[in-house]
Amino acid sequence: MHKELTLDRIRAVLARLEETIIFALIERSQFSLNRVVYLPGALGVALGDRSLINFLLHGTEVLHSQLRRYTSSDEHPFFSDLPDPILERLDFPDVLVTDGTLNFNARIREVYEQHVVTQICAEGDDGQYGSSAVNDVVCLQALSKRIHYGEFVAESKFQAYTDRYAPLIAAGDREGLVSLLTDTEVEINVVQRVREKTAQYAGLIQAANDSTLTPEIVVKIYKDWVIPLNKEVQVEYLLRRPVL
Amino acid sequence: MHKELTLDRIRAVLARLEETIIFALIERSQFSLNRVVYLPGALGVALGDRSLINFLLHGTEVLHSQLRRYTSSDEHPFFSDLPDPILERLDFPDVLVTDGTLNFNARIREVYEQHVVTQICAEGDDGQYGSSAVNDVVCLQALSKRIHYGEFVAESKFQAYTDRYAPLIAAGDREGLVSLLTDTEVEINVVQRVREKTAQYAGLIQAANDSTLTPEIVVKIYKDWVIPLNKEVQVEYLLRRPVL
């Protein structure tokens, strides 16, 4: 098995992404919800029928695409009309067996705008649209990476237990796959760790500032969205995976 | 005195910026130094004679400028050829008395590339140029905001002790100003707080991952660069300030 696919390596990446996600949520939660940021056509003629978050997310991906961000198999763009990299392509090892079409970002963005940002920010409008959108982009990119990392988790499990996964994939047995790849103990550990980390990070800040972000909110985001969507990615990855 | 200029408010902003800076340094320190990111013309024809960091910092400012980032008096761009905002201008209160020309970003970028990133990252090249540059931009923006906040500190001090500052400004007495605005106890407290915060944040991560960032490194960056440059901003602000 390629070292990118060992469970230790995958767990370290996922654990480290928790910091990135928690930091990003803390930064965004400094500003009010500012619903107008997500409303198409709400912020002036220059944006046309786009929302501000659409404008900034697209502009950011245009830049990052040129830095070859989306040539990495653990990155997925929110947009498809992106320019080619200006940097030489890196030789990443092809550890996933995929046609590269799996992309949950439309769902992730919908979930973020409707269920995540609404929970982490105070209701209202403080006029800080730019700062809100800049931090939204960081949150969206971190959540997207975390959720799509399910592809690596799934490939790792497939290689370790091919005999169990292959028949379920061949039969298109979605429920069987969900049941086989669900590890309740691991999920409980992730939630517990996220609760503790948020309590520590946000707690340090709250001592001096008002922050609306509590461990319960981050736990709820993980339980309701991050973990289920990651599991959906695993299932979709496996259903598309060729079984030799 | 405007509430933006009260010492409590300024201290809260500066303390909160410590988290942003420490988080950003932690994220950047995951990747190797990657010197090639800062070398003009080192990364392919599309960049011409620009460095990768130049390309990304400029592209990011083009986006943020359109979100009116640089209409805020606590933000300073690294580039001057930026487009107009596409959002309506916010009515910020004019709490600074300045012509808006003070800008330390050329110095800050030089210091960052030569003395900051070299300390927080492991020497070497891991090929992660895009991720390095993306995190550099976050670090540079956070350091720039922190250092330029000296303008608010200086205006607050001037308004509180106009009788002491005005004669020194009128006389162009740089050394007198440095001496009057230096508060050694406050500086010691800042350094102590930064040391403790980094120990806590980086410590939590180090438990699971290799991080090269230690509290001593962040303390050194504050002592050698953040605090002195912030003080220089204060002096330059005051020397340009009209004394009625």
Short mmCIF file of C-alpha atoms in Angstrom, two decimals:
data_model
loop_
_atom_site.label_atom_id
_atom_site.label_comp_id
_atom_site.label_asym_id
_atom_site.label_seq_id
_atom_site.Cartn_x
_atom_site.Cartn_y
_atom_site.Cartn_z
CA MET A 1 0.00 0.00 0.00
CA HIS A 2 1.26 3.50 -0.91
CA LYS A 3 2.26 5.46 2.19
CA GLU A 4 -0.33 8.17 1.38
CA LEU A 5 -2.94 5.50 2.01
CA THR A 6 -1.77 4.14 5.35
CA LEU A 7 -4.28 4.72 8.09
CA ASP A 8 -1.71 6.54 10.27
CA ARG A 9 -0.96 9.01 7.52
CA ILE A 10 -4.64 9.59 6.70
CA ARG A 11 -5.53 10.07 10.37
CA ALA A 12 -2.70 12.60 10.80
CA VAL A 13 -3.93 14.62 7.81
CA LEU A 14 -7.53 14.58 9.05
CA ALA A 15 -6.50 15.56 12.58
CA ARG A 16 -4.34 18.42 11.30
CA LEU A 17 -7.21 19.65 9.13
CA GLU A 18 -9.26 20.04 12.30
CA GLU A 19 -6.99 22.90 13.37
CA THR A 20 -7.33 24.57 9.97
CA ILE A 21 -11.12 24.24 10.08
CA ILE A 22 -11.44 25.42 13.69
CA PHE A 23 -9.08 28.40 13.13
CA ALA A 24 -11.04 29.35 9.99
CA LEU A 25 -14.39 29.12 11.76
CA ILE A 26 -13.05 31.22 14.65
CA GLU A 27 -11.85 33.92 12.23
CA ARG A 28 -15.19 34.00 10.36
CA SER A 29 -17.18 34.10 13.61
CA GLN A 30 -15.67 37.49 14.46
CA PHE A 31 -18.01 39.06 11.92
CA SER A 32 -21.80 39.10 11.73
CA LEU A 33 -23.66 36.74 9.44
CA ASN A 34 -24.02 39.42 6.72
CA ARG A 35 -26.56 37.50 4.66
CA VAL A 36 -26.17 39.93 1.78
CA VAL A 37 -22.76 38.36 1.02
CA TYR A 38 -24.51 35.19 -0.22
CA LEU A 39 -27.38 36.81 -2.15
CA PRO A 40 -26.93 36.85 -5.93
CA GLY A 41 -27.05 40.35 -7.36
CA ALA A 42 -27.41 42.01 -3.95
CA LEU A 43 -24.24 44.09 -3.94
CA GLY A 44 -24.11 46.43 -6.90
CA VAL A 45 -23.93 46.45 -10.66
CA ALA A 46 -20.30 45.31 -10.98
CA LEU A 47 -21.21 41.89 -9.61
CA GLY A 48 -24.12 41.44 -12.03
CA ASP A 49 -26.21 38.51 -10.89
CA ARG A 50 -23.38 37.00 -8.84
CA SER A 51 -23.15 37.02 -5.07
CA LEU A 52 -20.08 38.49 -3.39
CA ILE A 53 -18.98 35.06 -2.19
CA ASN A 54 -19.31 33.78 -5.76
CA PHE A 55 -17.09 36.58 -7.03
CA LEU A 56 -14.37 36.06 -4.42
CA LEU A 57 -14.42 32.26 -4.47
CA HIS A 58 -14.12 32.25 -8.26
CA GLY A 59 -11.37 34.88 -8.28
CA THR A 60 -9.46 32.94 -5.62
CA GLU A 61 -9.75 29.70 -7.58
CA VAL A 62 -8.55 31.44 -10.74
CA LEU A 63 -5.39 32.39 -8.82
CA HIS A 64 -4.91 29.06 -7.05
CA SER A 65 -5.56 27.10 -10.22
CA GLN A 66 -2.59 28.90 -11.78
CA LEU A 67 -0.53 27.72 -8.78
CA ARG A 68 -1.58 24.15 -9.76
CA ARG A 69 -3.73 23.67 -6.63
CA TYR A 70 -6.25 21.50 -8.46
CA THR A 71 -3.69 19.16 -9.96
CA SER A 72 -3.39 17.67 -6.48
CA SER A 73 -5.75 14.76 -5.94
CA ASP A 74 -6.74 16.03 -2.47
CA GLU A 75 -8.05 19.34 -3.87
CA HIS A 76 -11.33 19.95 -5.67
CA PRO A 77 -12.36 23.28 -7.22
CA PHE A 78 -15.79 24.86 -6.75
CA PHE A 79 -15.70 26.16 -10.34
CA SER A 80 -14.90 24.44 -13.63
CA ASP A 81 -13.93 27.44 -15.81
CA LEU A 82 -10.43 27.79 -14.39
CA PRO A 83 -7.17 28.63 -16.18
CA ASP A 84 -4.29 26.19 -16.62
CA PRO A 85 -1.43 26.12 -14.10
CA ILE A 86 1.50 28.42 -14.76
CA LEU A 87 3.73 26.16 -12.66
CA GLU A 88 5.01 22.91 -14.04
CA ARG A 89 2.85 19.96 -13.11
CA LEU A 90 4.15 18.07 -10.06
CA ASP A 91 4.49 14.33 -10.31
CA PHE A 92 1.99 13.28 -7.68
CA PRO A 93 1.72 9.55 -7.20
CA ASP A 94 -1.65 8.34 -8.47
CA VAL A 95 -2.86 6.74 -5.27
CA LEU A 96 -6.57 7.10 -6.03
CA VAL A 97 -8.29 5.02 -8.69
CA THR A 98 -10.69 7.62 -10.01
CA ASP A 99 -11.66 9.47 -13.17
CA GLY A 100 -11.46 12.73 -11.18
CA THR A 101 -15.13 13.64 -11.64
CA LEU A 102 -16.27 13.18 -8.05
CA ASN A 103 -16.97 16.65 -6.68
CA PHE A 104 -19.22 17.46 -3.71
CA ASN A 105 -18.52 21.20 -3.69
CA ALA A 106 -21.97 22.32 -4.84
CA ARG A 107 -23.43 20.48 -1.83
CA ILE A 108 -20.68 21.73 0.47
CA ARG A 109 -21.31 25.32 -0.52
CA GLU A 110 -25.06 24.95 -0.01
CA VAL A 111 -24.51 23.35 3.41
CA TYR A 112 -21.99 26.03 4.36
CA GLU A 113 -24.24 28.94 3.43
CA GLN A 114 -27.40 27.45 4.92
CA HIS A 115 -26.20 25.53 7.96
CA VAL A 116 -22.63 26.44 8.88
CA VAL A 117 -22.13 30.18 8.59
CA THR A 118 -25.59 30.70 10.06
CA GLN A 119 -24.53 28.84 13.21
CA ILE A 120 -21.06 30.26 13.74
CA CYS A 121 -21.90 33.95 13.25
CA ALA A 122 -24.12 36.33 15.15
CA GLU A 123 -27.24 37.22 13.18
CA GLY A 124 -27.10 40.70 11.68
CA ASP A 125 -25.10 42.98 9.42
CA ASP A 126 -21.90 44.74 10.51
CA GLY A 127 -20.91 45.91 7.03
CA GLN A 128 -17.79 43.74 7.02
CA TYR A 129 -18.66 42.02 3.75
CA GLY A 130 -15.12 41.75 2.43
CA SER A 131 -13.68 40.28 5.63
CA SER A 132 -16.62 37.88 5.88
CA ALA A 133 -16.19 36.66 2.30
CA VAL A 134 -12.39 36.31 2.65
CA ASN A 135 -12.86 34.10 5.70
CA ASP A 136 -15.72 32.19 4.05
CA VAL A 137 -13.37 31.18 1.24
CA VAL A 138 -10.86 29.80 3.76
CA CYS A 139 -13.64 27.89 5.55
CA LEU A 140 -15.05 26.48 2.31
CA GLN A 141 -11.65 25.33 1.07
CA ALA A 142 -10.81 23.65 4.37
CA LEU A 143 -14.19 21.91 4.63
CA SER A 144 -13.97 20.78 1.01
CA LYS A 145 -10.54 19.25 1.56
CA ARG A 146 -11.66 17.49 4.75
CA ILE A 147 -14.82 16.07 3.21
CA HIS A 148 -13.20 14.96 -0.05
CA TYR A 149 -10.44 13.24 1.90
CA GLY A 150 -13.02 10.47 2.09
CA GLU A 151 -11.60 9.36 -1.24
CA PHE A 152 -8.29 8.48 0.41
CA VAL A 153 -10.06 6.84 3.33
CA ALA A 154 -12.14 4.74 0.94
CA GLU A 155 -9.21 3.67 -1.23
CA SER A 156 -7.26 2.70 1.88
CA LYS A 157 -10.15 0.57 3.16
CA PHE A 158 -10.67 -0.97 -0.27
CA GLN A 159 -7.04 -2.02 -0.53
CA ALA A 160 -7.04 -3.43 3.00
CA TYR A 161 -10.32 -5.34 2.64
CA THR A 162 -10.79 -5.82 -1.10
CA ASP A 163 -12.53 -9.13 -0.56
CA ARG A 164 -15.25 -7.48 1.47
CA TYR A 165 -15.68 -4.30 -0.59
CA ALA A 166 -15.50 -5.72 -4.12
CA PRO A 167 -18.76 -7.71 -4.00
CA LEU A 168 -20.69 -4.76 -2.54
CA ILE A 169 -19.30 -2.46 -5.25
CA ALA A 170 -20.10 -5.01 -7.97
CA ALA A 171 -23.67 -5.24 -6.66
CA GLY A 172 -24.00 -1.44 -6.34
CA ASP A 173 -25.01 -2.06 -2.72
CA ARG A 174 -24.97 1.44 -1.27
CA GLU A 175 -26.38 0.49 2.14
CA GLY A 176 -23.98 -2.41 2.46
CA LEU A 177 -21.08 -0.08 1.74
CA VAL A 178 -22.26 2.49 4.32
CA SER A 179 -22.56 -0.24 6.89
CA LEU A 180 -19.16 -1.76 6.11
CA LEU A 181 -17.22 1.52 6.16
CA THR A 182 -18.89 3.03 9.22
CA ASP A 183 -16.69 2.89 12.30
CA THR A 184 -18.73 4.35 15.14
CA GLU A 185 -15.84 4.34 17.58
CA VAL A 186 -13.65 6.40 15.23
CA GLU A 187 -16.53 8.86 14.72
CA ILE A 188 -17.02 9.27 18.46
CA ASN A 189 -13.29 9.92 18.86
CA VAL A 190 -13.27 12.56 16.12
CA VAL A 191 -16.21 14.38 17.68
CA GLN A 192 -14.63 14.23 21.12
CA ARG A 193 -11.31 15.57 19.81
CA VAL A 194 -13.00 18.39 17.90
CA ARG A 195 -14.92 19.35 21.05
CA GLU A 196 -11.73 19.49 23.11
CA LYS A 197 -9.71 21.38 20.50
CA THR A 198 -12.40 24.01 20.00
CA ALA A 199 -12.78 24.43 23.75
CA GLN A 200 -9.05 25.05 24.03
CA TYR A 201 -8.59 27.32 20.99
CA ALA A 202 -11.79 29.32 21.28
CA GLY A 203 -11.47 29.37 25.06
CA LEU A 204 -8.09 31.08 24.89
CA ILE A 205 -9.55 33.78 22.68
CA GLN A 206 -12.82 34.17 24.58
CA ALA A 207 -10.85 35.09 27.66
CA ALA A 208 -10.15 38.41 25.96
CA ASN A 209 -12.84 38.77 23.28
CA ASP A 210 -16.45 38.02 22.52
CA SER A 211 -16.59 35.00 20.27
CA THR A 212 -19.80 33.34 19.25
CA LEU A 213 -18.12 30.03 18.45
CA THR A 214 -18.62 27.30 21.05
CA PRO A 215 -17.40 23.67 21.04
CA GLU A 216 -21.03 22.54 20.72
CA ILE A 217 -21.43 24.41 17.44
CA VAL A 218 -18.31 22.86 15.89
CA VAL A 219 -19.32 19.42 17.17
CA LYS A 220 -22.74 19.87 15.56
CA ILE A 221 -21.13 20.88 12.25
CA TYR A 222 -18.96 17.77 12.34
CA LYS A 223 -21.80 15.45 13.36
CA ASP A 224 -24.42 16.84 10.97
CA TRP A 225 -22.28 17.64 7.95
CA VAL A 226 -18.55 16.90 7.93
CA ILE A 227 -18.72 13.25 8.95
CA PRO A 228 -21.87 12.34 6.94
CA LEU A 229 -20.61 14.11 3.79
CA ASN A 230 -17.20 12.47 4.17
CA LYS A 231 -18.96 9.13 4.36
CA GLU A 232 -21.02 9.94 1.25
CA VAL A 233 -17.78 10.76 -0.56
CA GLN A 234 -16.43 7.35 0.46
CA VAL A 235 -19.50 5.57 -0.88
CA GLU A 236 -19.54 7.53 -4.17
CA TYR A 237 -15.82 6.92 -4.61
CA LEU A 238 -16.22 3.18 -4.10
CA LEU A 239 -19.25 2.91 -6.40
CA ARG A 240 -17.16 4.48 -9.19
CA ARG A 241 -14.10 2.41 -8.46
CA PRO A 242 -13.30 -0.32 -11.00
CA VAL A 243 -13.25 -3.76 -9.36
CA LEU A 244 -10.75 -5.83 -11.27
CA MET B 1 -11.86 60.60 22.03
CA HIS B 2 -13.43 58.36 19.37
CA LYS B 3 -14.08 54.84 20.71
CA GLU B 4 -11.76 53.34 18.03
CA LEU B 5 -8.95 55.18 19.77
CA THR B 6 -9.56 54.13 23.36
CA LEU B 7 -6.72 52.10 24.76
CA ASP B 8 -9.01 49.20 25.71
CA ARG B 9 -10.29 48.92 22.16
CA ILE B 10 -6.78 49.13 20.63
CA ARG B 11 -5.40 46.54 23.03
CA ALA B 12 -8.27 44.16 22.24
CA VAL B 13 -7.59 44.49 18.49
CA LEU B 14 -3.85 43.93 18.94
CA ALA B 15 -4.40 40.93 21.21
CA ARG B 16 -6.89 39.37 18.79
CA LEU B 17 -4.41 39.88 15.92
CA GLU B 18 -1.95 37.71 17.85
CA GLU B 19 -4.17 34.69 17.23
CA THR B 20 -4.42 35.50 13.53
CA ILE B 21 -0.65 35.87 13.26
CA ILE B 22 0.16 32.74 15.28
CA PHE B 23 -2.41 30.64 13.36
CA ALA B 24 -0.99 31.92 10.05
CA LEU B 25 2.60 31.17 11.08
CA ILE B 26 1.59 27.68 12.22
CA GLU B 27 -0.07 26.99 8.86
CA ARG B 28 2.94 28.24 6.87
CA SER B 29 5.37 26.26 9.03
CA GLN B 30 3.82 22.99 7.82
CA PHE B 31 5.70 23.45 4.56
CA SER B 32 9.40 23.73 3.82
CA LEU B 33 11.02 27.10 3.23
CA ASN B 34 10.84 26.67 -0.56
CA ARG B 35 13.16 29.59 -1.35
CA VAL B 36 12.22 29.43 -5.02
CA VAL B 37 8.83 30.96 -4.13
CA TYR B 38 10.54 34.30 -3.39
CA LEU B 39 12.99 34.36 -6.31
CA PRO B 40 11.98 36.64 -9.19
CA GLY B 41 11.73 34.78 -12.47
CA ALA B 42 12.51 31.40 -10.91
CA LEU B 43 9.27 29.61 -11.71
CA GLY B 44 8.57 29.57 -15.41
CA VAL B 45 7.85 31.87 -18.31
CA ALA B 46 4.28 32.78 -17.37
CA LEU B 47 5.56 34.67 -14.32
CA GLY B 48 8.10 36.66 -16.33
CA ASP B 49 10.47 38.36 -13.93
CA ARG B 50 8.07 38.13 -11.00
CA SER B 51 8.39 35.76 -8.07
CA LEU B 52 5.53 33.43 -7.25
CA ILE B 53 4.79 35.33 -4.04
CA ASN B 54 4.67 38.55 -6.06
CA PHE B 55 2.15 37.03 -8.45
CA LEU B 56 -0.13 35.70 -5.72
CA LEU B 57 0.10 38.72 -3.42
CA HIS B 58 -0.74 41.03 -6.30
CA GLY B 59 -3.60 38.84 -7.52
CA THR B 60 -5.00 38.63 -4.00
CA GLU B 61 -4.84 42.41 -3.56
CA VAL B 62 -6.58 42.94 -6.91
CA LEU B 63 -9.46 40.84 -5.55
CA HIS B 64 -9.51 42.34 -2.06
CA SER B 65 -9.24 45.87 -3.40
CA GLN B 66 -12.48 45.27 -5.28
CA LEU B 67 -14.02 44.24 -1.93
CA ARG B 68 -12.96 47.71 -0.64
CA ARG B 69 -10.36 46.26 1.76
CA TYR B 70 -8.02 49.21 1.32
CA THR B 71 -10.65 51.85 1.97
CA SER B 72 -10.36 50.85 5.63
CA SER B 73 -7.79 52.93 7.49
CA ASP B 74 -6.37 49.85 9.25
CA GLU B 75 -5.47 48.18 5.93
CA HIS B 76 -2.49 48.96 3.68
CA PRO B 77 -1.89 47.35 0.30
CA PHE B 78 1.50 46.01 -0.82
CA PHE B 79 0.81 47.18 -4.40
CA SER B 80 -0.37 50.52 -5.75
CA ASP B 81 -1.79 49.47 -9.14
CA LEU B 82 -5.07 48.14 -7.75
CA PRO B 83 -8.59 48.43 -9.18
CA ASP B 84 -11.39 50.46 -7.59
CA PRO B 85 -13.83 48.82 -5.19
CA ILE B 86 -16.94 47.28 -6.70
CA LEU B 87 -18.72 47.65 -3.36
CA GLU B 88 -20.05 50.99 -2.22
CA ARG B 89 -17.64 52.84 0.01
CA LEU B 90 -18.37 52.37 3.73
CA ASP B 91 -18.58 55.45 5.89
CA PHE B 92 -15.65 54.78 8.18
CA PRO B 93 -15.12 57.40 10.84
CA ASP B 94 -11.92 59.35 10.12
CA VAL B 95 -10.16 58.67 13.38
CA LEU B 96 -6.62 59.05 12.03
CA VAL B 97 -5.20 62.42 11.01
CA THR B 98 -3.15 61.32 8.03
CA ASP B 99 -2.76 61.84 4.31
CA GLY B 100 -2.83 58.07 3.86
CA THR B 101 0.68 57.82 2.41
CA LEU B 102 2.36 56.00 5.30
CA ASN B 103 3.07 52.46 4.13
CA PHE B 104 5.69 50.11 5.58
CA ASN B 105 4.82 47.14 3.40
CA ALA B 106 7.99 47.12 1.31
CA ARG B 107 9.97 46.80 4.57
CA ILE B 108 7.54 44.26 5.98
CA ARG B 109 7.83 42.07 2.91
CA GLU B 110 11.62 42.24 2.99
CA VAL B 111 11.68 41.38 6.69
CA TYR B 112 9.20 38.55 6.15
CA GLU B 113 11.12 36.95 3.31
CA GLN B 114 14.54 37.36 4.92
CA HIS B 115 13.88 36.94 8.64
CA VAL B 116 10.45 35.47 9.31
CA VAL B 117 9.72 32.69 6.84
CA THR B 118 13.35 31.55 7.15
CA GLN B 119 12.83 31.01 10.88
CA ILE B 120 9.41 29.40 10.94
CA CYS B 121 9.99 26.85 8.16
CA ALA B 122 12.33 23.91 7.84
CA GLU B 123 15.08 24.60 5.30
CA GLY B 124 14.54 22.77 2.03
CA ASP B 125 12.13 22.28 -0.83
CA ASP B 126 9.04 20.06 -0.58
CA GLY B 127 7.50 21.22 -3.88
CA GLN B 128 4.52 22.77 -2.08
CA TYR B 129 4.98 26.19 -3.68
CA GLY B 130 1.31 27.04 -4.03
CA SER B 131 0.43 26.15 -0.43
CA SER B 132 3.49 28.03 0.81
CA ALA B 133 2.60 31.17 -1.14
CA VAL B 134 -1.08 31.04 -0.12
CA ASN B 135 -0.06 30.92 3.54
CA ASP B 136 2.61 33.59 3.02
CA VAL B 137 -0.05 35.98 1.82
CA VAL B 138 -2.10 35.40 4.98
CA CYS B 139 1.01 35.93 7.14
CA LEU B 140 2.00 39.11 5.29
CA GLN B 141 -1.48 40.60 5.53
CA ALA B 142 -1.74 39.84 9.25
CA LEU B 143 1.73 41.24 10.04
CA SER B 144 1.04 44.34 7.96
CA LYS B 145 -2.20 45.03 9.83
CA ARG B 146 -0.53 44.49 13.22
CA ILE B 147 2.43 46.72 12.44
CA HIS B 148 0.40 49.52 10.83
CA TYR B 149 -1.93 49.53 13.82
CA GLY B 150 0.77 51.73 15.29
CA GLU B 151 -1.06 54.58 13.60
CA PHE B 152 -4.04 54.08 15.90
CA VAL B 153 -1.77 53.66 18.92
CA ALA B 154 0.03 56.89 18.06
CA GLU B 155 -3.13 58.93 17.47
CA SER B 156 -4.55 57.67 20.74
CA LYS B 157 -1.41 58.69 22.63
CA PHE B 158 -1.31 62.05 20.85
CA GLN B 159 -4.88 62.85 21.83
CA ALA B 160 -4.30 61.78 25.43
CA TYR B 161 -1.02 63.68 25.84
CA THR B 162 -1.08 66.37 23.17
CA ASP B 163 0.87 68.75 25.40
CA ARG B 164 3.80 66.33 25.54
CA TYR B 165 3.73 65.12 21.93
CA ALA B 166 3.10 68.40 20.09
CA PRO B 167 6.44 70.06 20.94
CA LEU B 168 8.42 66.94 19.96
CA ILE B 169 6.54 66.74 16.66
CA ALA B 170 7.05 70.44 15.99
CA ALA B 171 10.78 70.00 16.65
CA GLY B 172 10.99 66.85 14.51
CA ASP B 173 12.53 65.15 17.56
CA ARG B 174 12.52 61.50 16.52
CA GLU B 175 14.46 60.24 19.54
CA GLY B 176 12.29 62.21 21.92
CA LEU B 177 9.21 60.64 20.36
CA VAL B 178 10.61 57.11 20.60
CA SER B 179 11.41 57.67 24.23
CA LEU B 180 8.01 59.16 25.05
CA LEU B 181 5.96 56.46 23.34
CA THR B 182 7.97 53.48 24.55
CA ASP B 183 6.25 51.58 27.34
CA THR B 184 8.61 48.77 28.35
CA GLU B 185 6.10 47.14 30.67
CA VAL B 186 3.51 46.86 27.89
CA GLU B 187 6.15 45.38 25.55
CA ILE B 188 7.15 42.78 28.12
CA ASN B 189 3.49 41.85 28.57
CA VAL B 190 2.96 41.45 24.83
CA VAL B 191 5.99 39.19 24.50
CA GLN B 192 4.91 37.12 27.48
CA ARG B 193 1.40 36.73 26.12
CA VAL B 194 2.65 35.75 22.65
CA ARG B 195 4.94 33.16 24.22
CA GLU B 196 2.08 31.62 26.19
CA LYS B 197 -0.38 31.65 23.30
CA THR B 198 2.07 30.02 20.89
CA ALA B 199 2.96 27.39 23.49
CA GLN B 200 -0.71 26.56 23.85
CA TYR B 201 -1.72 26.63 20.19
CA ALA B 202 1.39 25.03 18.71
CA GLY B 203 1.61 22.64 21.64
CA LEU B 204 -1.84 21.25 20.95
CA ILE B 205 -0.86 20.56 17.36
CA GLN B 206 2.61 19.25 18.11
CA ALA B 207 1.07 16.53 20.22
CA ALA B 208 -0.04 14.93 16.95
CA ASN B 209 2.21 16.42 14.27
CA ASP B 210 5.69 17.66 13.62
CA SER B 211 5.66 21.44 13.72
CA THR B 212 8.80 23.51 13.50
CA LEU B 213 7.19 26.52 15.15
CA THR B 214 8.20 27.09 18.77
CA PRO B 215 7.18 29.87 21.16
CA GLU B 216 10.78 31.16 21.09
CA ILE B 217 10.61 31.74 17.34
CA VAL B 218 7.38 33.74 17.56
CA VAL B 219 8.75 35.70 20.53
CA LYS B 220 11.85 36.54 18.50
CA ILE B 221 9.74 37.69 15.54
CA TYR B 222 7.76 39.97 17.87
CA LYS B 223 10.83 41.30 19.66
CA ASP B 224 12.98 41.83 16.58
CA TRP B 225 10.40 42.94 14.05
CA VAL B 226 6.75 43.34 15.03
CA ILE B 227 7.27 45.59 18.06
CA PRO B 228 10.12 47.70 16.59
CA LEU B 229 8.34 48.21 13.25
CA ASN B 230 5.10 49.06 15.06
CA LYS B 231 7.05 51.68 17.00
CA GLU B 232 8.57 53.06 13.79
CA VAL B 233 5.08 53.38 12.36
CA GLN B 234 4.06 55.34 15.46
CA VAL B 235 6.98 57.73 15.06
CA GLU B 236 6.45 58.23 11.32
CA TYR B 237 2.75 58.78 11.89
CA LEU B 238 3.40 61.43 14.52
CA LEU B 239 6.06 63.21 12.47
CA ARG B 240 3.52 63.60 9.64
CA ARG B 241 0.69 64.60 11.94
CA PRO B 242 -0.34 68.26 11.76
CA VAL B 243 0.01 69.97 15.13
CA LEU B 244 -2.66 72.64 15.28
#
